[in-house]
Amino acid sequence: AQSVTQLGSHVSVSEGALVLLRCNYSSSVPPYLFWYVQYPNQGLQLLLKYTSAATLVKGINGFEAEFKKSETSFHLTKPSAHMSDAAEYFCAVSYGGATNKLIFGTGTLLAVQP
Amino acid sequence: GAVVSQHPSRVICKSGTSVKIECRSLDFQATTMFWYRQFPKKSLMLMATSNEGSKATYEQGVEKDKFLINHASLTLSTLTVTSAHPEDSSFYICSAEPPSGGYNEQFFGPGTRLTVL
């Protein structure tokens, strides 16, 4: 079965430091890949998505992710963390088609220290 | 554009009662909507796929008689938790998918916090 693995349920960085949140998927067929952010008691907001175009995807709020087929990875990065980046981040995969179901990873809680 | 709303945002009910949650796509038509459940500090679990004009498709392990889904129009899907119990307390999130061929992006609602006493 297809799955998404997010390494690190909690990541803490200092303000201004590099943010790296890891995501690996299991599939022999390249999927569509997404990163979502969730603030407390709110729904999900799409940060960026990979849909088989450019492998380096730029998203909102300065985030970007690179699709690496050889590593089955789609890690999320941001060069300089801001206090407002503190939130839960979810990686998700979809295979499109008739039923466009999203399979979510377990999430990574990002804390940004002043 | 692409705004999805949910109502109510928060509801508290007594055990044994039924609760209805609405999910609306405000500026687009959605042939398909999805209902997710999120436990505290956990990921989202897909409960069911709601298709306009047809029966919902439930994921394995989700009780269809307990979680009734109705996709009445291209902009509205409802989730009714029947005979709610404390273990049904959770954060319920819906998403909506605009119609087109191939891949479609899902737009998420803000969620509904259900507390069953």
PDB file of N, CA, C and O in Angstrom, chain A residues 12-83:
ATOM      1  N   SER A  12      12.766  21.491  15.931  1.00  0.00           N
ATOM      2  CA  SER A  12      12.934  22.811  16.534  1.00  0.00           C
ATOM      3  C   SER A  12      14.114  23.517  15.889  1.00  0.00           C
ATOM      4  O   SER A  12      15.198  22.931  15.767  1.00  0.00           O
ATOM      5  N   VAL A  13      13.901  24.733  15.464  1.00  0.00           N
ATOM      6  CA  VAL A  13      14.967  25.520  14.858  1.00  0.00           C
ATOM      7  C   VAL A  13      14.967  26.915  15.483  1.00  0.00           C
ATOM      8  O   VAL A  13      13.977  27.344  16.077  1.00  0.00           O
ATOM      9  N   SER A  14      16.069  27.594  15.341  1.00  0.00           N
ATOM     10  CA  SER A  14      16.162  28.974  15.800  1.00  0.00           C
ATOM     11  C   SER A  14      15.661  29.895  14.702  1.00  0.00           C
ATOM     12  O   SER A  14      15.761  29.583  13.505  1.00  0.00           O
ATOM     13  N   GLU A  15      15.138  31.015  15.094  1.00  0.00           N
ATOM     14  CA  GLU A  15      14.684  32.000  14.125  1.00  0.00           C
ATOM     15  C   GLU A  15      15.862  32.378  13.231  1.00  0.00           C
ATOM     16  O   GLU A  15      16.974  32.635  13.715  1.00  0.00           O
ATOM     17  N   GLY A  16      15.640  32.368  11.914  1.00  0.00           N
ATOM     18  CA  GLY A  16      16.702  32.681  10.971  1.00  0.00           C
ATOM     19  C   GLY A  16      17.463  31.473  10.464  1.00  0.00           C
ATOM     20  O   GLY A  16      18.223  31.562   9.488  1.00  0.00           O
ATOM     21  N   ALA A  17      17.261  30.326  11.103  1.00  0.00           N
ATOM     22  CA  ALA A  17      17.966  29.107  10.694  1.00  0.00           C
ATOM     23  C   ALA A  17      17.222  28.394   9.570  1.00  0.00           C
ATOM     24  O   ALA A  17      16.049  28.666   9.295  1.00  0.00           O
ATOM     25  N   LEU A  18      17.945  27.466   8.948  1.00  0.00           N
ATOM     26  CA  LEU A  18      17.356  26.664   7.873  1.00  0.00           C
ATOM     27  C   LEU A  18      16.293  25.724   8.426  1.00  0.00           C
ATOM     28  O   LEU A  18      16.487  25.100   9.475  1.00  0.00           O
ATOM     29  N   VAL A  19      15.193  25.616   7.698  1.00  0.00           N
ATOM     30  CA  VAL A  19      14.160  24.650   8.032  1.00  0.00           C
ATOM     31  C   VAL A  19      14.241  23.498   7.040  1.00  0.00           C
ATOM     32  O   VAL A  19      14.281  23.720   5.821  1.00  0.00           O
ATOM     33  N   LEU A  20      14.286  22.270   7.561  1.00  0.00           N
ATOM     34  CA  LEU A  20      14.274  21.080   6.710  1.00  0.00           C
ATOM     35  C   LEU A  20      13.311  20.082   7.316  1.00  0.00           C
ATOM     36  O   LEU A  20      13.548  19.578   8.412  1.00  0.00           O
ATOM     37  N   LEU A  21      12.237  19.807   6.610  1.00  0.00           N
ATOM     38  CA  LEU A  21      11.257  18.810   7.057  1.00  0.00           C
ATOM     39  C   LEU A  21      11.250  17.695   6.016  1.00  0.00           C
ATOM     40  O   LEU A  21      11.089  17.954   4.832  1.00  0.00           O
ATOM     41  N   ARG A  22      11.405  16.477   6.498  1.00  0.00           N
ATOM     42  CA  ARG A  22      11.613  15.351   5.598  1.00  0.00           C
ATOM     43  C   ARG A  22      10.323  14.584   5.289  1.00  0.00           C
ATOM     44  O   ARG A  22       9.469  14.400   6.170  1.00  0.00           O
ATOM     45  N   CYS A  23      10.250  14.146   4.041  1.00  0.00           N
ATOM     46  CA  CYS A  23       9.096  13.370   3.589  1.00  0.00           C
ATOM     47  C   CYS A  23       9.565  12.355   2.562  1.00  0.00           C
ATOM     48  O   CYS A  23      10.242  12.707   1.590  1.00  0.00           O
ATOM     49  N   ASN A  24       9.219  11.109   2.793  1.00  0.00           N
ATOM     50  CA  ASN A  24       9.493  10.045   1.830  1.00  0.00           C
ATOM     51  C   ASN A  24       8.199   9.315   1.509  1.00  0.00           C
ATOM     52  O   ASN A  24       7.342   9.135   2.377  1.00  0.00           O
ATOM     53  N   TYR A  25       8.069   8.887   0.279  1.00  0.00           N
ATOM     54  CA  TYR A  25       6.867   8.168  -0.133  1.00  0.00           C
ATOM     55  C   TYR A  25       7.269   6.786  -0.623  1.00  0.00           C
ATOM     56  O   TYR A  25       8.421   6.549  -1.008  1.00  0.00           O
ATOM     57  N   SER A  26       6.331   5.894  -0.576  1.00  0.00           N
ATOM     58  CA  SER A  26       6.588   4.547  -1.058  1.00  0.00           C
ATOM     59  C   SER A  26       5.691   4.291  -2.250  1.00  0.00           C
ATOM     60  O   SER A  26       4.473   4.224  -2.119  1.00  0.00           O
ATOM     61  N   SER A  27       6.295   4.203  -3.418  1.00  0.00           N
ATOM     62  CA  SER A  27       5.529   3.908  -4.613  1.00  0.00           C
ATOM     63  C   SER A  27       6.486   3.720  -5.773  1.00  0.00           C
ATOM     64  O   SER A  27       7.487   4.416  -5.869  1.00  0.00           O
ATOM     65  N   SER A  28       6.139   2.832  -6.664  1.00  0.00           N
ATOM     66  CA  SER A  28       6.944   2.659  -7.865  1.00  0.00           C
ATOM     67  C   SER A  28       6.493   3.607  -8.968  1.00  0.00           C
ATOM     68  O   SER A  28       7.191   3.822  -9.942  1.00  0.00           O
ATOM     69  N   VAL A  29       5.328   4.186  -8.759  1.00  0.00           N
ATOM     70  CA  VAL A  29       4.779   5.144  -9.719  1.00  0.00           C
ATOM     71  C   VAL A  29       4.871   6.538  -9.132  1.00  0.00           C
ATOM     72  O   VAL A  29       4.380   6.762  -8.029  1.00  0.00           O
ATOM     73  N   PRO A  30       5.515   7.475  -9.800  1.00  0.00           N
ATOM     74  CA  PRO A  30       5.614   8.840  -9.245  1.00  0.00           C
ATOM     75  C   PRO A  30       4.237   9.414  -8.972  1.00  0.00           C
ATOM     76  O   PRO A  30       3.406   9.493  -9.862  1.00  0.00           O
ATOM     77  N   PRO A  31       4.019   9.831  -7.767  1.00  0.00           N
ATOM     78  CA  PRO A  31       2.711  10.375  -7.407  1.00  0.00           C
ATOM     79  C   PRO A  31       2.685  11.892  -7.527  1.00  0.00           C
ATOM     80  O   PRO A  31       3.659  12.507  -7.916  1.00  0.00           O
ATOM     81  N   TYR A  32       1.560  12.450  -7.170  1.00  0.00           N
ATOM     82  CA  TYR A  32       1.498  13.879  -6.931  1.00  0.00           C
ATOM     83  C   TYR A  32       1.810  14.082  -5.448  1.00  0.00           C
ATOM     84  O   TYR A  32       1.346  13.320  -4.605  1.00  0.00           O
ATOM     85  N   LEU A  33       2.581  15.078  -5.123  1.00  0.00           N
ATOM     86  CA  LEU A  33       3.036  15.286  -3.758  1.00  0.00           C
ATOM     87  C   LEU A  33       2.700  16.688  -3.289  1.00  0.00           C
ATOM     88  O   LEU A  33       2.769  17.645  -4.071  1.00  0.00           O
ATOM     89  N   PHE A  34       2.379  16.790  -2.010  1.00  0.00           N
ATOM     90  CA  PHE A  34       1.936  18.059  -1.457  1.00  0.00           C
ATOM     91  C   PHE A  34       2.547  18.284  -0.074  1.00  0.00           C
ATOM     92  O   PHE A  34       2.844  17.337   0.640  1.00  0.00           O
ATOM     93  N   TRP A  35       2.694  19.531   0.269  1.00  0.00           N
ATOM     94  CA  TRP A  35       2.957  19.928   1.639  1.00  0.00           C
ATOM     95  C   TRP A  35       1.850  20.891   2.059  1.00  0.00           C
ATOM     96  O   TRP A  35       1.557  21.854   1.357  1.00  0.00           O
ATOM     97  N   TYR A  36       1.287  20.584   3.229  1.00  0.00           N
ATOM     98  CA  TYR A  36       0.266  21.437   3.816  1.00  0.00           C
ATOM     99  C   TYR A  36       0.748  21.925   5.170  1.00  0.00           C
ATOM    100  O   TYR A  36       1.512  21.244   5.857  1.00  0.00           O
ATOM    101  N   VAL A  37       0.251  23.088   5.573  1.00  0.00           N
ATOM    102  CA  VAL A  37       0.532  23.615   6.903  1.00  0.00           C
ATOM    103  C   VAL A  37      -0.796  23.763   7.649  1.00  0.00           C
ATOM    104  O   VAL A  37      -1.827  24.107   7.053  1.00  0.00           O
ATOM    105  N   GLN A  38      -0.741  23.456   8.934  1.00  0.00           N
ATOM    106  CA  GLN A  38      -1.936  23.587   9.767  1.00  0.00           C
ATOM    107  C   GLN A  38      -1.583  24.349  11.034  1.00  0.00           C
ATOM    108  O   GLN A  38      -0.714  23.926  11.794  1.00  0.00           O
ATOM    109  N   TYR A  39      -2.278  25.452  11.245  1.00  0.00           N
ATOM    110  CA  TYR A  39      -2.139  26.204  12.483  1.00  0.00           C
ATOM    111  C   TYR A  39      -3.169  25.682  13.484  1.00  0.00           C
ATOM    112  O   TYR A  39      -4.177  25.097  13.075  1.00  0.00           O
ATOM    113  N   PRO A  40      -2.955  25.874  14.763  1.00  0.00           N
ATOM    114  CA  PRO A  40      -3.844  25.304  15.775  1.00  0.00           C
ATOM    115  C   PRO A  40      -5.319  25.581  15.526  1.00  0.00           C
ATOM    116  O   PRO A  40      -5.701  26.720  15.252  1.00  0.00           O
ATOM    117  N   ASN A  41      -6.093  24.524  15.606  1.00  0.00           N
ATOM    118  CA  ASN A  41      -7.550  24.592  15.448  1.00  0.00           C
ATOM    119  C   ASN A  41      -7.995  25.173  14.120  1.00  0.00           C
ATOM    120  O   ASN A  41      -9.059  25.816  14.035  1.00  0.00           O
ATOM    121  N   GLN A  42      -7.198  24.958  13.118  1.00  0.00           N
ATOM    122  CA  GLN A  42      -7.567  25.431  11.784  1.00  0.00           C
ATOM    123  C   GLN A  42      -7.454  24.294  10.769  1.00  0.00           C
ATOM    124  O   GLN A  42      -6.903  23.227  11.066  1.00  0.00           O
ATOM    125  N   GLY A  43      -7.980  24.545   9.572  1.00  0.00           N
ATOM    126  CA  GLY A  43      -7.863  23.569   8.500  1.00  0.00           C
ATOM    127  C   GLY A  43      -6.469  23.588   7.897  1.00  0.00           C
ATOM    128  O   GLY A  43      -5.534  24.158   8.458  1.00  0.00           O
ATOM    129  N   LEU A  44      -6.333  22.956   6.742  1.00  0.00           N
ATOM    130  CA  LEU A  44      -5.028  22.849   6.096  1.00  0.00           C
ATOM    131  C   LEU A  44      -4.883  23.870   4.973  1.00  0.00           C
ATOM    132  O   LEU A  44      -5.823  24.104   4.213  1.00  0.00           O
ATOM    133  N   GLN A  45      -3.703  24.416   4.888  1.00  0.00           N
ATOM    134  CA  GLN A  45      -3.399  25.358   3.825  1.00  0.00           C
ATOM    135  C   GLN A  45      -2.289  24.765   2.958  1.00  0.00           C
ATOM    136  O   GLN A  45      -1.276  24.301   3.478  1.00  0.00           O
ATOM    137  N   LEU A  46      -2.496  24.791   1.656  1.00  0.00           N
ATOM    138  CA  LEU A  46      -1.505  24.230   0.748  1.00  0.00           C
ATOM    139  C   LEU A  46      -0.282  25.140   0.667  1.00  0.00           C
ATOM    140  O   LEU A  46      -0.402  26.333   0.385  1.00  0.00           O
ATOM    141  N   LEU A  47       0.879  24.550   0.926  1.00  0.00           N
ATOM    142  CA  LEU A  47       2.135  25.286   0.777  1.00  0.00           C
ATOM    143  C   LEU A  47       2.656  25.181  -0.639  1.00  0.00           C
ATOM    144  O   LEU A  47       3.085  26.176  -1.243  1.00  0.00           O
ATOM    145  N   LEU A  48       2.691  23.959  -1.153  1.00  0.00           N
ATOM    146  CA  LEU A  48       3.184  23.721  -2.498  1.00  0.00           C
ATOM    147  C   LEU A  48       2.797  22.323  -2.944  1.00  0.00           C
ATOM    148  O   LEU A  48       2.378  21.499  -2.111  1.00  0.00           O
ATOM    149  N   LYS A  49       2.966  22.083  -4.255  1.00  0.00           N
ATOM    150  CA  LYS A  49       2.609  20.773  -4.791  1.00  0.00           C
ATOM    151  C   LYS A  49       3.515  20.415  -5.961  1.00  0.00           C
ATOM    152  O   LYS A  49       3.998  21.294  -6.681  1.00  0.00           O
ATOM    153  N   TYR A  50       3.735  19.135  -6.131  1.00  0.00           N
ATOM    154  CA  TYR A  50       4.468  18.597  -7.264  1.00  0.00           C
ATOM    155  C   TYR A  50       3.507  17.758  -8.083  1.00  0.00           C
ATOM    156  O   TYR A  50       2.912  16.813  -7.559  1.00  0.00           O
ATOM    157  N   THR A  51       3.364  18.128  -9.363  1.00  0.00           N
ATOM    158  CA  THR A  51       2.451  17.371 -10.222  1.00  0.00           C
ATOM    159  C   THR A  51       3.135  17.012 -11.533  1.00  0.00           C
ATOM    160  O   THR A  51       2.559  17.166 -12.604  1.00  0.00           O
ATOM    161  N   SER A  52       4.363  16.538 -11.455  1.00  0.00           N
ATOM    162  CA  SER A  52       5.174  16.018 -12.556  1.00  0.00           C
ATOM    163  C   SER A  52       5.684  17.093 -13.510  1.00  0.00           C
ATOM    164  O   SER A  52       5.995  16.791 -14.652  1.00  0.00           O
ATOM    165  N   ALA A  53       5.764  18.306 -13.053  1.00  0.00           N
ATOM    166  CA  ALA A  53       6.393  19.357 -13.859  1.00  0.00           C
ATOM    167  C   ALA A  53       7.824  19.523 -13.318  1.00  0.00           C
ATOM    168  O   ALA A  53       8.555  18.567 -13.213  1.00  0.00           O
ATOM    169  N   ALA A  54       8.227  20.720 -12.966  1.00  0.00           N
ATOM    170  CA  ALA A  54       9.568  20.959 -12.450  1.00  0.00           C
ATOM    171  C   ALA A  54       9.773  20.226 -11.131  1.00  0.00           C
ATOM    172  O   ALA A  54       8.879  20.176 -10.293  1.00  0.00           O
ATOM    173  N   THR A  55      10.953  19.646 -10.957  1.00  0.00           N
ATOM    174  CA  THR A  55      11.222  18.884  -9.731  1.00  0.00           C
ATOM    175  C   THR A  55      11.454  19.789  -8.531  1.00  0.00           C
ATOM    176  O   THR A  55      11.244  19.363  -7.400  1.00  0.00           O
ATOM    177  N   LEU A  56      11.878  21.010  -8.744  1.00  0.00           N
ATOM    178  CA  LEU A  56      12.014  21.959  -7.640  1.00  0.00           C
ATOM    179  C   LEU A  56      10.775  22.848  -7.651  1.00  0.00           C
ATOM    180  O   LEU A  56      10.526  23.588  -8.599  1.00  0.00           O
ATOM    181  N   VAL A  57      10.038  22.752  -6.583  1.00  0.00           N
ATOM    182  CA  VAL A  57       8.761  23.455  -6.504  1.00  0.00           C
ATOM    183  C   VAL A  57       8.853  24.570  -5.470  1.00  0.00           C
ATOM    184  O   VAL A  57       9.287  24.330  -4.349  1.00  0.00           O
ATOM    185  N   LYS A  58       8.464  25.740  -5.862  1.00  0.00           N
ATOM    186  CA  LYS A  58       8.440  26.879  -4.926  1.00  0.00           C
ATOM    187  C   LYS A  58       7.003  27.109  -4.480  1.00  0.00           C
ATOM    188  O   LYS A  58       6.070  27.047  -5.288  1.00  0.00           O
ATOM    189  N   GLY A  59       6.860  27.365  -3.184  1.00  0.00           N
ATOM    190  CA  GLY A  59       5.534  27.563  -2.644  1.00  0.00           C
ATOM    191  C   GLY A  59       5.384  28.912  -1.974  1.00  0.00           C
ATOM    192  O   GLY A  59       6.173  29.826  -2.204  1.00  0.00           O
ATOM    193  N   ILE A  60       4.395  28.991  -1.120  1.00  0.00           N
ATOM    194  CA  ILE A  60       4.138  30.249  -0.430  1.00  0.00           C
ATOM    195  C   ILE A  60       5.025  30.391   0.794  1.00  0.00           C
ATOM    196  O   ILE A  60       5.625  29.406   1.255  1.00  0.00           O
ATOM    197  N   ASN A  61       5.119  31.603   1.296  1.00  0.00           N
ATOM    198  CA  ASN A  61       5.848  31.886   2.533  1.00  0.00           C
ATOM    199  C   ASN A  61       7.323  31.494   2.475  1.00  0.00           C
ATOM    200  O   ASN A  61       7.928  31.245   3.511  1.00  0.00           O
ATOM    201  N   GLY A  62       7.896  31.458   1.271  1.00  0.00           N
ATOM    202  CA  GLY A  62       9.323  31.192   1.144  1.00  0.00           C
ATOM    203  C   GLY A  62       9.721  29.730   1.183  1.00  0.00           C
ATOM    204  O   GLY A  62      10.912  29.406   1.193  1.00  0.00           O
ATOM    205  N   PHE A  63       8.753  28.832   1.230  1.00  0.00           N
ATOM    206  CA  PHE A  63       9.050  27.413   1.264  1.00  0.00           C
ATOM    207  C   PHE A  63       9.269  26.856  -0.143  1.00  0.00           C
ATOM    208  O   PHE A  63       8.698  27.351  -1.116  1.00  0.00           O
ATOM    209  N   GLU A  64      10.081  25.819  -0.212  1.00  0.00           N
ATOM    210  CA  GLU A  64      10.250  25.093  -1.455  1.00  0.00           C
ATOM    211  C   GLU A  64      10.525  23.623  -1.155  1.00  0.00           C
ATOM    212  O   GLU A  64      10.877  23.275  -0.017  1.00  0.00           O
ATOM    213  N   ALA A  65      10.335  22.780  -2.163  1.00  0.00           N
ATOM    214  CA  ALA A  65      10.569  21.351  -1.989  1.00  0.00           C
ATOM    215  C   ALA A  65      11.098  20.790  -3.293  1.00  0.00           C
ATOM    216  O   ALA A  65      10.763  21.276  -4.376  1.00  0.00           O
ATOM    217  N   GLU A  66      11.926  19.766  -3.172  1.00  0.00           N
ATOM    218  CA  GLU A  66      12.505  19.151  -4.357  1.00  0.00           C
ATOM    219  C   GLU A  66      12.080  17.692  -4.443  1.00  0.00           C
ATOM    220  O   GLU A  66      12.264  16.921  -3.497  1.00  0.00           O
ATOM    221  N   PHE A  67      11.525  17.324  -5.579  1.00  0.00           N
ATOM    222  CA  PHE A  67      11.140  15.940  -5.822  1.00  0.00           C
ATOM    223  C   PHE A  67      12.365  15.186  -6.323  1.00  0.00           C
ATOM    224  O   PHE A  67      12.968  15.556  -7.336  1.00  0.00           O
ATOM    225  N   LYS A  68      12.739  14.138  -5.581  1.00  0.00           N
ATOM    226  CA  LYS A  68      13.870  13.300  -5.981  1.00  0.00           C
ATOM    227  C   LYS A  68      13.369  11.876  -6.145  1.00  0.00           C
ATOM    228  O   LYS A  68      13.184  11.153  -5.154  1.00  0.00           O
ATOM    229  N   LYS A  69      13.193  11.487  -7.378  1.00  0.00           N
ATOM    230  CA  LYS A  69      12.638  10.167  -7.654  1.00  0.00           C
ATOM    231  C   LYS A  69      13.552   9.066  -7.154  1.00  0.00           C
ATOM    232  O   LYS A  69      13.089   8.058  -6.607  1.00  0.00           O
ATOM    233  N   SER A  70      14.865   9.238  -7.319  1.00  0.00           N
ATOM    234  CA  SER A  70      15.812   8.204  -6.925  1.00  0.00           C
ATOM    235  C   SER A  70      15.790   7.952  -5.419  1.00  0.00           C
ATOM    236  O   SER A  70      16.097   6.856  -4.962  1.00  0.00           O
ATOM    237  N   GLU A  71      15.415   8.965  -4.670  1.00  0.00           N
ATOM    238  CA  GLU A  71      15.365   8.846  -3.219  1.00  0.00           C
ATOM    239  C   GLU A  71      13.927   8.731  -2.709  1.00  0.00           C
ATOM    240  O   GLU A  71      13.731   8.636  -1.497  1.00  0.00           O
ATOM    241  N   THR A  72      12.978   8.742  -3.599  1.00  0.00           N
ATOM    242  CA  THR A  72      11.530   8.783  -3.264  1.00  0.00           C
ATOM    243  C   THR A  72      11.292   9.783  -2.136  1.00  0.00           C
ATOM    244  O   THR A  72      10.641   9.487  -1.130  1.00  0.00           O
ATOM    245  N   SER A  73      11.827  10.988  -2.331  1.00  0.00           N
ATOM    246  CA  SER A  73      11.709  12.002  -1.288  1.00  0.00           C
ATOM    247  C   SER A  73      11.120  13.295  -1.843  1.00  0.00           C
ATOM    248  O   SER A  73      11.167  13.578  -3.036  1.00  0.00           O
ATOM    249  N   PHE A  74      10.606  14.078  -0.923  1.00  0.00           N
ATOM    250  CA  PHE A  74      10.023  15.386  -1.254  1.00  0.00           C
ATOM    251  C   PHE A  74      10.158  16.255  -0.007  1.00  0.00           C
ATOM    252  O   PHE A  74       9.191  16.636   0.627  1.00  0.00           O
ATOM    253  N   HIS A  75      11.398  16.564   0.343  1.00  0.00           N
ATOM    254  CA  HIS A  75      11.676  17.316   1.561  1.00  0.00           C
ATOM    255  C   HIS A  75      11.339  18.796   1.404  1.00  0.00           C
ATOM    256  O   HIS A  75      11.575  19.395   0.353  1.00  0.00           O
ATOM    257  N   LEU A  76      10.852  19.372   2.462  1.00  0.00           N
ATOM    258  CA  LEU A  76      10.448  20.786   2.488  1.00  0.00           C
ATOM    259  C   LEU A  76      11.538  21.618   3.138  1.00  0.00           C
ATOM    260  O   LEU A  76      12.060  21.226   4.190  1.00  0.00           O
ATOM    261  N   THR A  77      11.885  22.722   2.519  1.00  0.00           N
ATOM    262  CA  THR A  77      12.927  23.583   3.075  1.00  0.00           C
ATOM    263  C   THR A  77      12.518  25.042   3.032  1.00  0.00           C
ATOM    264  O   THR A  77      11.671  25.453   2.239  1.00  0.00           O
ATOM    265  N   LYS A  78      13.143  25.798   3.929  1.00  0.00           N
ATOM    266  CA  LYS A  78      13.025  27.254   3.933  1.00  0.00           C
ATOM    267  C   LYS A  78      14.345  27.792   4.441  1.00  0.00           C
ATOM    268  O   LYS A  78      14.823  27.333   5.485  1.00  0.00           O
ATOM    269  N   PRO A  79      14.971  28.703   3.737  1.00  0.00           N
ATOM    270  CA  PRO A  79      16.318  29.144   4.110  1.00  0.00           C
ATOM    271  C   PRO A  79      16.396  29.793   5.490  1.00  0.00           C
ATOM    272  O   PRO A  79      17.379  29.615   6.204  1.00  0.00           O
ATOM    273  N   SER A  80      15.357  30.527   5.864  1.00  0.00           N
ATOM    274  CA  SER A  80      15.425  31.282   7.112  1.00  0.00           C
ATOM    275  C   SER A  80      14.079  31.223   7.822  1.00  0.00           C
ATOM    276  O   SER A  80      13.089  31.781   7.336  1.00  0.00           O
ATOM    277  N   ALA A  81      14.068  30.569   8.969  1.00  0.00           N
ATOM    278  CA  ALA A  81      12.812  30.388   9.693  1.00  0.00           C
ATOM    279  C   ALA A  81      12.339  31.687  10.329  1.00  0.00           C
ATOM    280  O   ALA A  81      13.134  32.497  10.824  1.00  0.00           O
ATOM    281  N   HIS A  82      11.028  31.838  10.347  1.00  0.00           N
ATOM    282  CA  HIS A  82      10.393  32.980  11.006  1.00  0.00           C
ATOM    283  C   HIS A  82       9.494  32.447  12.107  1.00  0.00           C
ATOM    284  O   HIS A  82       9.001  31.323  12.021  1.00  0.00           O
ATOM    285  N   MET A  83       9.291  33.260  13.117  1.00  0.00           N
ATOM    286  CA  MET A  83       8.452  32.820  14.237  1.00  0.00           C
ATOM    287  C   MET A  83       7.078  32.366  13.766  1.00  0.00           C
ATOM    288  O   MET A  83       6.495  31.423  14.292  1.00  0.00           O
TER     289      MET A  83
END
